CSV table of N, CA and C and ligand atoms in Angstrom, one decimal:
chain,number,residue,atom,x,y,z
A,5,MET,N,18.6,-10.2,0.1
A,5,MET,CA,17.6,-9.2,0.4
A,5,MET,C,16.7,-8.9,-0.8
A,6,LEU,N,15.4,-8.6,-0.6
A,6,LEU,CA,14.5,-8.3,-1.7
A,6,LEU,C,14.7,-6.8,-2.0
A,7,SER,N,14.6,-6.5,-3.3
A,7,SER,CA,14.5,-5.0,-3.6
A,7,SER,C,13.2,-4.5,-3.1
A,8,GLU,N,13.1,-3.2,-3.0
A,8,GLU,CA,11.8,-2.6,-2.6
A,8,GLU,C,10.7,-2.8,-3.6
A,9,LYS,N,11.1,-2.8,-4.9
A,9,LYS,CA,10.2,-3.0,-6.0
A,9,LYS,C,9.6,-4.5,-5.9
A,10,MET,N,10.6,-5.4,-5.7
A,10,MET,CA,10.2,-6.8,-5.6
A,10,MET,C,9.3,-7.1,-4.4
A,11,GLU,N,9.7,-6.5,-3.2
A,11,GLU,CA,8.9,-6.7,-2.0
A,11,GLU,C,7.5,-6.1,-2.1
A,12,ASN,N,7.4,-4.9,-2.7
A,12,ASN,CA,6.1,-4.3,-2.9
A,12,ASN,C,5.2,-5.2,-3.9
A,13,ALA,N,5.8,-5.7,-4.9
A,13,ALA,CA,5.1,-6.5,-5.9
A,13,ALA,C,4.6,-7.8,-5.2
A,14,LEU,N,5.5,-8.4,-4.4
A,14,LEU,CA,5.1,-9.6,-3.7
A,14,LEU,C,4.0,-9.4,-2.7
A,15,ASN,N,4.0,-8.2,-2.0
A,15,ASN,CA,2.9,-7.8,-1.1
A,15,ASN,C,1.6,-7.6,-1.8
A,16,GLU,N,1.7,-7.1,-3.0
A,16,GLU,CA,0.5,-6.9,-3.9
A,16,GLU,C,-0.1,-8.3,-4.2
A,17,GLN,N,0.8,-9.2,-4.4
A,17,GLN,CA,0.3,-10.6,-4.8
A,17,GLN,C,-0.4,-11.3,-3.6
A,18,ILE,N,0.1,-11.0,-2.4
A,18,ILE,CA,-0.6,-11.6,-1.2
A,18,ILE,C,-2.0,-11.1,-1.2
A,19,ASN,N,-2.2,-9.8,-1.5
A,19,ASN,CA,-3.6,-9.2,-1.5
A,19,ASN,C,-4.4,-9.9,-2.6
A,20,ALA,N,-3.8,-10.1,-3.7
A,20,ALA,CA,-4.5,-10.7,-4.9
A,20,ALA,C,-4.9,-12.2,-4.5
A,21,GLU,N,-4.0,-12.9,-3.8
A,21,GLU,CA,-4.3,-14.3,-3.5
A,21,GLU,C,-5.5,-14.3,-2.4
A,22,LEU,N,-5.4,-13.4,-1.5
A,22,LEU,CA,-6.5,-13.3,-0.5
A,22,LEU,C,-7.8,-12.9,-1.1
A,23,TRP,N,-7.7,-12.0,-2.1
A,23,TRP,CA,-8.9,-11.6,-2.8
A,23,TRP,C,-9.5,-12.8,-3.5
A,24,SER,N,-8.6,-13.6,-4.2
A,24,SER,CA,-9.1,-14.8,-4.8
A,24,SER,C,-9.8,-15.7,-3.8
A,25,ALA,N,-9.2,-15.9,-2.7
A,25,ALA,CA,-9.8,-16.7,-1.6
A,25,ALA,C,-11.2,-16.2,-1.3
A,26,TYR,N,-11.3,-14.9,-1.2
A,26,TYR,CA,-12.6,-14.3,-0.8
A,26,TYR,C,-13.6,-14.5,-1.9
A,27,LEU,N,-13.2,-14.4,-3.2
A,27,LEU,CA,-14.0,-14.6,-4.3
A,27,LEU,C,-14.6,-16.0,-4.3
A,28,TYR,N,-13.7,-17.0,-4.1
A,28,TYR,CA,-14.2,-18.4,-4.2
A,28,TYR,C,-15.0,-18.8,-3.0
A,29,LEU,N,-14.8,-18.1,-1.9
A,29,LEU,CA,-15.6,-18.3,-0.7
A,29,LEU,C,-17.0,-17.8,-1.0
A,30,SER,N,-17.1,-16.7,-1.7
A,30,SER,CA,-18.4,-16.1,-2.0
A,30,SER,C,-19.2,-17.0,-2.9
A,31,MET,N,-18.4,-17.6,-3.9
A,31,MET,CA,-19.1,-18.6,-4.8
A,31,MET,C,-19.6,-19.8,-4.0
A,32,ALA,N,-18.7,-20.3,-3.1
A,32,ALA,CA,-19.1,-21.4,-2.2
A,32,ALA,C,-20.4,-21.1,-1.5
A,33,MET,N,-20.5,-19.9,-0.9
A,33,MET,CA,-21.7,-19.6,-0.1
A,33,MET,C,-22.9,-19.5,-1.0
A,34,GLN,N,-22.8,-19.0,-2.2
A,34,GLN,CA,-24.0,-19.0,-3.1
A,34,GLN,C,-24.5,-20.4,-3.4
A,35,PHE,N,-23.5,-21.3,-3.7
A,35,PHE,CA,-24.0,-22.6,-4.1
A,35,PHE,C,-24.4,-23.5,-2.9
A,36,GLU,N,-23.8,-23.2,-1.8
A,36,GLU,CA,-24.3,-23.8,-0.5
A,36,GLU,C,-25.8,-23.4,-0.4
A,37,ASN,N,-26.1,-22.2,-0.6
A,37,ASN,CA,-27.4,-21.7,-0.4
A,37,ASN,C,-28.4,-22.2,-1.4
A,38,SER,N,-27.9,-22.5,-2.7
A,38,SER,CA,-28.8,-22.9,-3.7
A,38,SER,C,-28.9,-24.4,-3.8
A,39,GLY,N,-28.4,-25.1,-2.8
A,39,GLY,CA,-28.5,-26.6,-2.8
A,39,GLY,C,-27.5,-27.4,-3.6
A,40,MET,N,-26.5,-26.7,-4.1
A,40,MET,CA,-25.5,-27.5,-4.8
A,40,MET,C,-24.2,-27.6,-3.9
A,41,SER,N,-24.3,-28.5,-3.0
A,41,SER,CA,-23.3,-28.5,-1.9
A,41,SER,C,-22.0,-29.1,-2.5
A,42,GLY,N,-22.0,-29.9,-3.6
A,42,GLY,CA,-20.8,-30.4,-4.2
A,42,GLY,C,-20.0,-29.3,-4.8
A,43,VAL,N,-20.7,-28.4,-5.5
A,43,VAL,CA,-20.1,-27.2,-6.2
A,43,VAL,C,-19.5,-26.3,-5.1
A,44,ALA,N,-20.3,-26.2,-4.0
A,44,ALA,CA,-19.9,-25.3,-2.9
A,44,ALA,C,-18.6,-25.9,-2.3
A,45,ASN,N,-18.6,-27.3,-2.1
A,45,ASN,CA,-17.4,-27.9,-1.6
A,45,ASN,C,-16.1,-27.6,-2.5
A,46,TRP,N,-16.3,-27.7,-3.8
A,46,TRP,CA,-15.2,-27.4,-4.7
A,46,TRP,C,-14.6,-26.0,-4.4
A,47,PHE,N,-15.5,-25.1,-4.3
A,47,PHE,CA,-15.1,-23.7,-4.1
A,47,PHE,C,-14.5,-23.4,-2.7
A,48,LYS,N,-15.0,-24.2,-1.7
A,48,LYS,CA,-14.4,-24.1,-0.4
A,48,LYS,C,-13.0,-24.5,-0.4
A,49,ILE,N,-12.7,-25.6,-1.1
A,49,ILE,CA,-11.4,-26.1,-1.2
A,49,ILE,C,-10.5,-25.1,-2.0
A,50,GLN,N,-11.1,-24.5,-3.0
A,50,GLN,CA,-10.4,-23.5,-3.8
A,50,GLN,C,-10.0,-22.3,-2.8
A,51,PHE,N,-10.9,-22.0,-2.0
A,51,PHE,CA,-10.7,-20.9,-1.0
A,51,PHE,C,-9.5,-21.2,-0.1
A,52,LYS,N,-9.4,-22.5,0.3
A,52,LYS,CA,-8.3,-22.9,1.2
A,52,LYS,C,-7.0,-22.8,0.4
A,53,GLU,N,-7.0,-23.3,-0.9
A,53,GLU,CA,-5.8,-23.3,-1.7
A,53,GLU,C,-5.3,-21.8,-1.9
A,54,GLU,N,-6.2,-20.9,-2.1
A,54,GLU,CA,-5.8,-19.5,-2.3
A,54,GLU,C,-5.2,-18.9,-1.0
A,55,GLN,N,-5.7,-19.3,0.1
A,55,GLN,CA,-5.1,-18.9,1.4
A,55,GLN,C,-3.7,-19.5,1.5
A,56,ALA,N,-3.6,-20.7,1.1
A,56,ALA,CA,-2.2,-21.4,1.1
A,56,ALA,C,-1.3,-20.6,0.2
A,57,HIS,N,-1.8,-20.2,-1.0
A,57,HIS,CA,-0.9,-19.4,-1.9
A,57,HIS,C,-0.4,-18.1,-1.2
A,58,ALA,N,-1.4,-17.4,-0.5
A,58,ALA,CA,-1.0,-16.2,0.2
A,58,ALA,C,0.1,-16.5,1.3
A,59,GLU,N,-0.1,-17.7,2.0
A,59,GLU,CA,0.8,-18.1,3.0
A,59,GLU,C,2.2,-18.3,2.5
A,60,ILE,N,2.3,-18.9,1.3
A,60,ILE,CA,3.6,-19.2,0.6
A,60,ILE,C,4.3,-17.9,0.4
A,61,PHE,N,3.6,-16.9,-0.1
A,61,PHE,CA,4.2,-15.6,-0.4
A,61,PHE,C,4.6,-14.9,0.9
A,62,MET,N,3.8,-15.0,2.0
A,62,MET,CA,4.1,-14.4,3.3
A,62,MET,C,5.4,-15.1,3.8
A,63,ASN,N,5.4,-16.4,3.8
A,63,ASN,CA,6.6,-17.1,4.3
A,63,ASN,C,7.8,-16.7,3.6
A,64,TYR,N,7.7,-16.6,2.3
A,64,TYR,CA,8.8,-16.3,1.4
A,64,TYR,C,9.4,-14.9,1.7
A,65,ILE,N,8.5,-13.9,1.9
A,65,ILE,CA,8.9,-12.5,2.2
A,65,ILE,C,9.6,-12.5,3.5
A,66,ASN,N,9.1,-13.2,4.5
A,66,ASN,CA,9.7,-13.3,5.8
A,66,ASN,C,11.1,-14.0,5.7
A,67,GLN,N,11.1,-15.1,5.0
A,67,GLN,CA,12.4,-15.8,4.8
A,67,GLN,C,13.5,-14.9,4.3
A,68,ARG,N,13.1,-14.0,3.4
A,68,ARG,CA,14.1,-13.1,2.8
A,68,ARG,C,14.3,-11.8,3.6
A,69,GLY,N,13.8,-11.7,4.7
A,69,GLY,CA,14.0,-10.6,5.6
A,69,GLY,C,13.1,-9.4,5.2
A,70,GLY,N,12.1,-9.6,4.5
A,70,GLY,CA,11.2,-8.5,4.1
A,70,GLY,C,10.1,-8.3,5.1
A,71,ARG,N,9.2,-7.4,4.8
A,71,ARG,CA,8.1,-7.1,5.7
A,71,ARG,C,6.8,-7.3,5.0
A,72,VAL,N,5.9,-8.2,5.6
A,72,VAL,CA,4.6,-8.4,5.0
A,72,VAL,C,3.7,-7.3,5.4
A,73,ILE,N,3.0,-6.7,4.5
A,73,ILE,CA,2.0,-5.6,4.8
A,73,ILE,C,0.7,-6.1,4.2
A,74,LEU,N,-0.3,-6.3,5.1
A,74,LEU,CA,-1.6,-6.7,4.6
A,74,LEU,C,-2.5,-5.5,4.3
A,75,LYS,N,-3.0,-5.5,3.1
A,75,LYS,CA,-3.9,-4.4,2.7
A,75,LYS,C,-5.3,-4.8,2.7
A,76,PRO,N,-6.2,-3.8,2.6
A,76,PRO,CA,-7.7,-4.1,2.6
A,76,PRO,C,-8.0,-5.0,1.4
A,77,ILE,N,-9.0,-5.9,1.6
A,77,ILE,CA,-9.4,-6.8,0.6
A,77,ILE,C,-10.7,-6.2,-0.1
A,78,ALA,N,-10.7,-6.0,-1.4
A,78,ALA,CA,-11.8,-5.3,-2.1
A,78,ALA,C,-13.0,-6.3,-2.1
A,79,ALA,N,-14.2,-5.7,-2.2
A,79,ALA,CA,-15.4,-6.5,-2.2
A,79,ALA,C,-15.4,-7.4,-3.4
A,80,VAL,N,-16.2,-8.5,-3.3
A,80,VAL,CA,-16.3,-9.5,-4.4
A,80,VAL,C,-17.8,-9.6,-4.7
A,81,ASP,N,-18.1,-10.1,-5.9
A,81,ASP,CA,-19.5,-10.4,-6.3
A,81,ASP,C,-20.1,-11.4,-5.4
A,82,ALA,N,-21.5,-11.4,-5.4
A,82,ALA,CA,-22.1,-12.4,-4.5
A,82,ALA,C,-23.1,-13.3,-5.3
A,83,GLU,N,-23.3,-13.0,-6.6
A,83,GLU,CA,-24.2,-13.8,-7.4
A,83,GLU,C,-23.7,-14.2,-8.7
A,84,TRP,N,-23.8,-15.5,-9.0
A,84,TRP,CA,-23.5,-16.0,-10.4
A,84,TRP,C,-24.7,-16.8,-10.8
A,85,ALA,N,-25.0,-16.7,-12.1
A,85,ALA,CA,-26.3,-17.2,-12.6
A,85,ALA,C,-26.3,-18.7,-12.5
A,86,SER,N,-25.2,-19.4,-12.6
A,86,SER,CA,-25.1,-20.8,-12.6
A,86,SER,C,-23.7,-21.3,-12.3
A,87,PRO,N,-23.5,-22.6,-12.0
A,87,PRO,CA,-22.1,-23.1,-11.8
A,87,PRO,C,-21.3,-22.8,-13.1
A,88,LEU,N,-21.9,-22.9,-14.2
A,88,LEU,CA,-21.1,-22.7,-15.5
A,88,LEU,C,-20.6,-21.2,-15.5
A,89,ASP,N,-21.5,-20.3,-15.1
A,89,ASP,CA,-21.1,-18.9,-15.0
A,89,ASP,C,-20.0,-18.7,-14.0
A,90,ALA,N,-20.1,-19.3,-12.9
A,90,ALA,CA,-19.0,-19.2,-11.8
A,90,ALA,C,-17.7,-19.7,-12.3
A,91,PHE,N,-17.7,-20.9,-13.0
A,91,PHE,CA,-16.5,-21.4,-13.5
A,91,PHE,C,-15.9,-20.6,-14.7
A,92,LYS,N,-16.8,-19.9,-15.4
A,92,LYS,CA,-16.3,-19.0,-16.5
A,92,LYS,C,-15.6,-17.8,-15.8
A,93,ALA,N,-16.2,-17.3,-14.7
A,93,ALA,CA,-15.6,-16.2,-13.9
A,93,ALA,C,-14.2,-16.6,-13.3
A,94,THR,N,-14.2,-17.9,-12.9
A,94,THR,CA,-13.0,-18.5,-12.3
A,94,THR,C,-11.9,-18.5,-13.3
A,95,LEU,N,-12.2,-19.0,-14.5
A,95,LEU,CA,-11.1,-19.0,-15.5
A,95,LEU,C,-10.6,-17.6,-15.9
A,96,ALA,N,-11.6,-16.7,-16.0
A,96,ALA,CA,-11.2,-15.3,-16.4
A,96,ALA,C,-10.3,-14.7,-15.3
A,97,HIS,N,-10.6,-15.0,-14.0
A,97,HIS,CA,-9.8,-14.5,-12.9
A,97,HIS,C,-8.5,-15.2,-12.9
A,98,GLU,N,-8.4,-16.5,-13.1
A,98,GLU,CA,-7.1,-17.2,-13.0
A,98,GLU,C,-6.2,-16.7,-14.1
A,99,ARG,N,-6.8,-16.3,-15.3
A,99,ARG,CA,-5.9,-15.8,-16.4
A,99,ARG,C,-5.3,-14.5,-15.9
A,100,LYS,N,-6.0,-13.7,-15.2
A,100,LYS,CA,-5.4,-12.4,-14.7
A,100,LYS,C,-4.3,-12.7,-13.7
A,101,VAL,N,-4.6,-13.7,-12.8
A,101,VAL,CA,-3.5,-14.1,-11.8
A,101,VAL,C,-2.3,-14.6,-12.5
A,102,THR,N,-2.5,-15.4,-13.6
A,102,THR,CA,-1.3,-15.9,-14.3
A,102,THR,C,-0.5,-14.7,-14.8
A,103,ALA,N,-1.1,-13.7,-15.3
A,103,ALA,CA,-0.4,-12.5,-15.9
A,103,ALA,C,0.4,-11.8,-14.7
A,104,MET,N,-0.2,-11.8,-13.5
A,104,MET,CA,0.4,-11.2,-12.4
A,104,MET,C,1.7,-12.0,-12.0
A,105,ILE,N,1.5,-13.3,-12.0
A,105,ILE,CA,2.7,-14.2,-11.6
A,105,ILE,C,3.8,-14.0,-12.7
A,106,ASN,N,3.4,-14.0,-13.9
A,106,ASN,CA,4.4,-13.8,-15.0
A,106,ASN,C,5.1,-12.5,-14.8
A,107,ASN,N,4.4,-11.5,-14.4
A,107,ASN,CA,5.0,-10.2,-14.1
A,107,ASN,C,6.0,-10.2,-12.9
A,108,LEU,N,5.7,-11.0,-11.9
A,108,LEU,CA,6.6,-11.1,-10.8
A,108,LEU,C,7.8,-11.9,-11.2
A,109,TYR,N,7.6,-12.9,-12.1
A,109,TYR,CA,8.8,-13.6,-12.6
A,109,TYR,C,9.7,-12.7,-13.4
A,110,ALA,N,9.1,-11.8,-14.2
A,110,ALA,CA,9.8,-10.9,-15.0
A,110,ALA,C,10.6,-9.9,-14.2
A,111,ILE,N,10.0,-9.4,-13.1
A,111,ILE,CA,10.7,-8.5,-12.2
A,111,ILE,C,11.9,-9.2,-11.6
A,112,ALA,N,11.7,-10.4,-11.1
A,112,ALA,CA,12.8,-11.1,-10.5
A,112,ALA,C,13.9,-11.4,-11.5
A,113,GLU,N,13.5,-11.7,-12.7
A,113,GLU,CA,14.6,-12.0,-13.7
A,113,GLU,C,15.3,-10.7,-14.0
A,114,SER,N,14.6,-9.6,-14.2
A,114,SER,CA,15.3,-8.4,-14.5
A,114,SER,C,16.2,-7.9,-13.4
A,115,GLU,N,15.9,-8.3,-12.2
A,115,GLU,CA,16.8,-7.9,-11.1
A,115,GLU,C,17.9,-8.9,-10.7
A,116,HIS,N,17.9,-10.0,-11.5
A,116,HIS,CA,18.8,-11.1,-11.2
A,116,HIS,C,18.6,-11.7,-9.8
A,117,ASP,N,17.3,-11.6,-9.4
A,117,ASP,CA,16.9,-12.2,-8.1
A,117,ASP,C,16.4,-13.6,-8.4
A,118,TYR,N,17.4,-14.5,-8.5
A,118,TYR,CA,17.0,-15.9,-9.0
A,118,TYR,C,16.3,-16.7,-7.9
A,119,ALA,N,16.4,-16.4,-6.6
A,119,ALA,CA,15.7,-17.1,-5.6
A,119,ALA,C,14.2,-16.8,-5.8
A,120,THR,N,13.8,-15.5,-6.0
A,120,THR,CA,12.4,-15.2,-6.2
A,120,THR,C,11.9,-15.8,-7.6
A,121,ARG,N,12.8,-15.7,-8.6
A,121,ARG,CA,12.4,-16.2,-9.9
A,121,ARG,C,12.0,-17.7,-9.7
A,122,ASP,N,12.9,-18.5,-9.0
A,122,ASP,CA,12.6,-19.9,-8.8
A,122,ASP,C,11.3,-20.2,-8.1
A,123,ARG,N,11.0,-19.3,-7.1
A,123,ARG,CA,9.8,-19.5,-6.3
A,123,ARG,C,8.6,-19.2,-7.2
A,124,MET,N,8.8,-18.2,-8.1
A,124,MET,CA,7.7,-17.9,-9.0
A,124,MET,C,7.4,-19.0,-10.0
A,125,ALA,N,8.5,-19.7,-10.3
A,125,ALA,CA,8.4,-20.8,-11.3
A,125,ALA,C,7.3,-21.9,-10.8
A,126,TRP,N,7.3,-22.1,-9.4
A,126,TRP,CA,6.3,-23.0,-8.9
A,126,TRP,C,4.9,-22.5,-9.2
A,127,PHE,N,4.7,-21.2,-9.0
A,127,PHE,CA,3.4,-20.6,-9.3
A,127,PHE,C,3.1,-20.6,-10.7
A,128,VAL,N,4.1,-20.4,-11.6
A,128,VAL,CA,3.8,-20.5,-13.0
A,128,VAL,C,3.2,-21.8,-13.4
A,129,ASN,N,3.7,-22.9,-12.8
A,129,ASN,CA,3.2,-24.3,-13.1
A,129,ASN,C,1.8,-24.4,-12.4
A,130,GLU,N,1.7,-23.9,-11.2
A,130,GLU,CA,0.4,-24.0,-10.5
A,130,GLU,C,-0.7,-23.3,-11.3
A,131,GLN,N,-0.4,-22.2,-12.0
A,131,GLN,CA,-1.4,-21.5,-12.8
A,131,GLN,C,-1.8,-22.3,-14.0
A,132,VAL,N,-0.9,-23.1,-14.6
A,132,VAL,CA,-1.3,-24.0,-15.7
A,132,VAL,C,-2.4,-24.9,-15.3
A,133,GLU,N,-2.2,-25.5,-14.0
A,133,GLU,CA,-3.2,-26.4,-13.5
A,133,GLU,C,-4.5,-25.7,-13.2
A,134,GLU,N,-4.4,-24.5,-12.6
A,134,GLU,CA,-5.6,-23.7,-12.2
A,134,GLU,C,-6.5,-23.4,-13.5
A,135,GLU,N,-5.8,-23.0,-14.5
A,135,GLU,CA,-6.6,-22.7,-15.8
A,135,GLU,C,-7.1,-23.9,-16.4
A,136,GLU,N,-6.3,-25.0,-16.4
A,136,GLU,CA,-6.8,-26.3,-17.0
A,136,GLU,C,-8.0,-26.8,-16.3
A,137,THR,N,-8.0,-26.8,-15.0
A,137,THR,CA,-9.1,-27.3,-14.2
A,137,THR,C,-10.4,-26.5,-14.4
A,138,ALA,N,-10.2,-25.2,-14.4
A,138,ALA,CA,-11.4,-24.3,-14.6
A,138,ALA,C,-12.0,-24.6,-16.0
A,139,GLN,N,-11.1,-24.8,-17.0
A,139,GLN,CA,-11.6,-25.0,-18.4
A,139,GLN,C,-12.3,-26.4,-18.5
A,140,GLN,N,-11.7,-27.4,-17.8
A,140,GLN,CA,-12.4,-28.7,-17.8
A,140,GLN,C,-13.8,-28.7,-17.2
A,141,LEU,N,-13.9,-27.9,-16.1
A,141,LEU,CA,-15.2,-27.8,-15.5
A,141,LEU,C,-16.2,-27.0,-16.3
A,142,ILE,N,-15.7,-26.0,-17.0
A,142,ILE,CA,-16.6,-25.2,-18.0
A,142,ILE,C,-17.1,-26.2,-19.1
A,143,ASP,N,-16.2,-27.1,-19.6
A,143,ASP,CA,-16.5,-28.1,-20.6
A,143,ASP,C,-17.6,-29.0,-20.1
A,144,LYS,N,-17.4,-29.5,-18.9
A,144,LYS,CA,-18.4,-30.4,-18.3
A,144,LYS,C,-19.7,-29.8,-18.1
A,145,PHE,N,-19.8,-28.6,-17.5
A,145,PHE,CA,-21.1,-28.0,-17.3
A,145,PHE,C,-21.7,-27.6,-18.6
A,146,THR,N,-20.9,-27.2,-19.6
A,146,THR,CA,-21.5,-26.9,-20.9
A,146,THR,C,-22.1,-28.1,-21.6
A,147,LEU,N,-21.4,-29.2,-21.5
A,147,LEU,CA,-21.9,-30.5,-22.0
A,147,LEU,C,-23.2,-30.9,-21.4
A,148,ILE,N,-23.3,-30.7,-20.1
A,148,ILE,CA,-24.5,-31.2,-19.4
A,148,ILE,C,-25.7,-30.2,-19.6
A,149,GLY,N,-25.4,-28.9,-19.8
A,149,GLY,CA,-26.5,-28.0,-20.0
A,149,GLY,C,-27.5,-28.0,-18.8
A,150,ASN,N,-28.8,-28.1,-19.1
A,150,ASN,CA,-29.8,-28.1,-18.1
A,150,ASN,C,-30.3,-29.5,-17.7
A,151,ASP,N,-29.5,-30.5,-18.0
A,151,ASP,CA,-29.9,-31.9,-17.7
A,151,ASP,C,-29.8,-32.1,-16.2
A,152,GLY,N,-30.9,-32.3,-15.6
A,152,GLY,CA,-31.0,-32.5,-14.1
A,152,GLY,C,-30.1,-33.6,-13.6
A,153,MET,N,-30.2,-34.8,-14.2
A,153,MET,CA,-29.4,-35.9,-13.8
A,153,MET,C,-27.9,-35.6,-13.9
A,154,GLY,N,-27.6,-35.0,-15.0
A,154,GLY,CA,-26.2,-34.7,-15.2
A,154,GLY,C,-25.7,-33.7,-14.2
A,155,LEU,N,-26.5,-32.7,-13.9
A,155,LEU,CA,-26.1,-31.7,-12.8
A,155,LEU,C,-25.9,-32.4,-11.5
A,156,TYR,N,-26.9,-33.3,-11.2
A,156,TYR,CA,-26.8,-34.1,-9.9
A,156,TYR,C,-25.5,-34.8,-9.8
A,157,MET,N,-25.2,-35.5,-10.9
A,157,MET,CA,-24.0,-36.3,-10.9
A,157,MET,C,-22.7,-35.5,-10.8
A,158,LEU,N,-22.7,-34.4,-11.5
A,158,LEU,CA,-21.5,-33.6,-11.5
A,158,LEU,C,-21.3,-32.9,-10.1
A,159,ASN,N,-22.5,-32.6,-9.5
A,159,ASN,CA,-22.4,-32.0,-8.2
A,159,ASN,C,-21.8,-33.0,-7.2
A,160,GLN,N,-22.2,-34.3,-7.4
A,160,GLN,CA,-21.6,-35.4,-6.6
A,160,GLN,C,-20.1,-35.5,-6.8
A,161,GLU,N,-19.7,-35.4,-8.0
A,161,GLU,CA,-18.3,-35.5,-8.4
A,161,GLU,C,-17.5,-34.4,-7.7
A,162,LEU,N,-18.0,-33.2,-7.7
A,162,LEU,CA,-17.3,-32.1,-7.0
A,162,LEU,C,-17.3,-32.2,-5.5
A,163,ALA,N,-18.3,-32.9,-5.0
A,163,ALA,CA,-18.4,-33.1,-3.5
A,163,ALA,C,-17.2,-34.0,-3.0
A,164,ALA,N,-16.6,-34.7,-4.0
A,164,ALA,CA,-15.5,-35.6,-3.6
A,164,ALA,C,-14.2,-34.9,-3.5
A,165,ARG,N,-14.1,-33.7,-3.9
A,165,ARG,CA,-12.8,-33.0,-3.9
A,165,ARG,C,-12.3,-32.8,-2.4
A,166,THR,N,-11.1,-33.1,-2.2
A,166,THR,CA,-10.5,-32.9,-0.8
A,166,THR,C,-9.3,-32.0,-0.9
A,167,TYR,N,-9.0,-31.4,0.2
A,167,TYR,CA,-7.9,-30.4,0.2
A,167,TYR,C,-6.5,-31.1,0.6
A,168,THR,N,-5.5,-30.8,-0.2
A,168,THR,CA,-4.2,-31.2,0.2
A,168,THR,C,-3.3,-29.9,0.1
A,169,ALA,N,-2.5,-29.7,1.2
A,169,ALA,CA,-1.7,-28.5,1.2
A,169,ALA,C,-0.7,-28.6,0.1
A,170,PRO,N,-0.4,-27.4,-0.5
A,170,PRO,CA,0.6,-27.4,-1.6
A,170,PRO,C,2.0,-27.9,-1.1
A,171,SER,N,2.7,-28.6,-2.0
A,171,SER,CA,4.0,-29.2,-1.6
A,171,SER,C,4.9,-28.3,-0.9
A,172,ILE,N,5.0,-27.0,-1.4
A,172,ILE,CA,5.9,-26.1,-0.8
A,172,ILE,C,5.6,-25.8,0.7
A,173,LEU,N,4.3,-25.7,1.0
A,173,LEU,CA,3.9,-25.4,2.4
A,173,LEU,C,4.1,-26.6,3.2
A,174,ALA,N,3.8,-27.8,2.7
A,174,ALA,CA,3.9,-29.1,3.4
A,174,ALA,C,5.4,-29.3,3.8
A,175,ALA,N,6.3,-28.8,2.9
A,175,ALA,CA,7.8,-29.0,3.2
A,175,ALA,C,8.3,-28.0,4.2
A,176,GLU,N,7.6,-26.9,4.4
A,176,GLU,CA,8.1,-25.8,5.3
A,176,GLU,C,8.0,-26.1,6.8
B,227,LIG,FE1,-3.7,-18.5,-6.3
């Protein structure tokens, strides 16, 4: 059984994951509108990934006999000056998410709730990838600057991203 503190913290995380999904969907819509459909595709897949993260938390709470409570999702920004700006905002946001996941891990550990701690370990690793990917894209857009051909090619590269369900969800 989950402690009340753990259950509340996991429910907060569901809200944070869904907020992340909404943030990336907002970015996708802006770049769709400004003709960068590859960048939009990348963020649409990010939107799906965040929904999957929320689903993993929901499944886990249910598995442990807890109750999922969905809370209102706060508004997100609608404008970023450039893809570089959006990826900088992505990295800043993912760093906050990492801190939240680390906090969940710490709560689980302090309560000797090793099942939750192990589930959080998956997210700890996932966050390493999220931050690395955002940083790599910041590097690429920084390198290209305002070069039209470079932007065209990078947009094409991001158009190729496809969605794969996280291993944990696929296994459930
Ligand atoms: Fe996430």
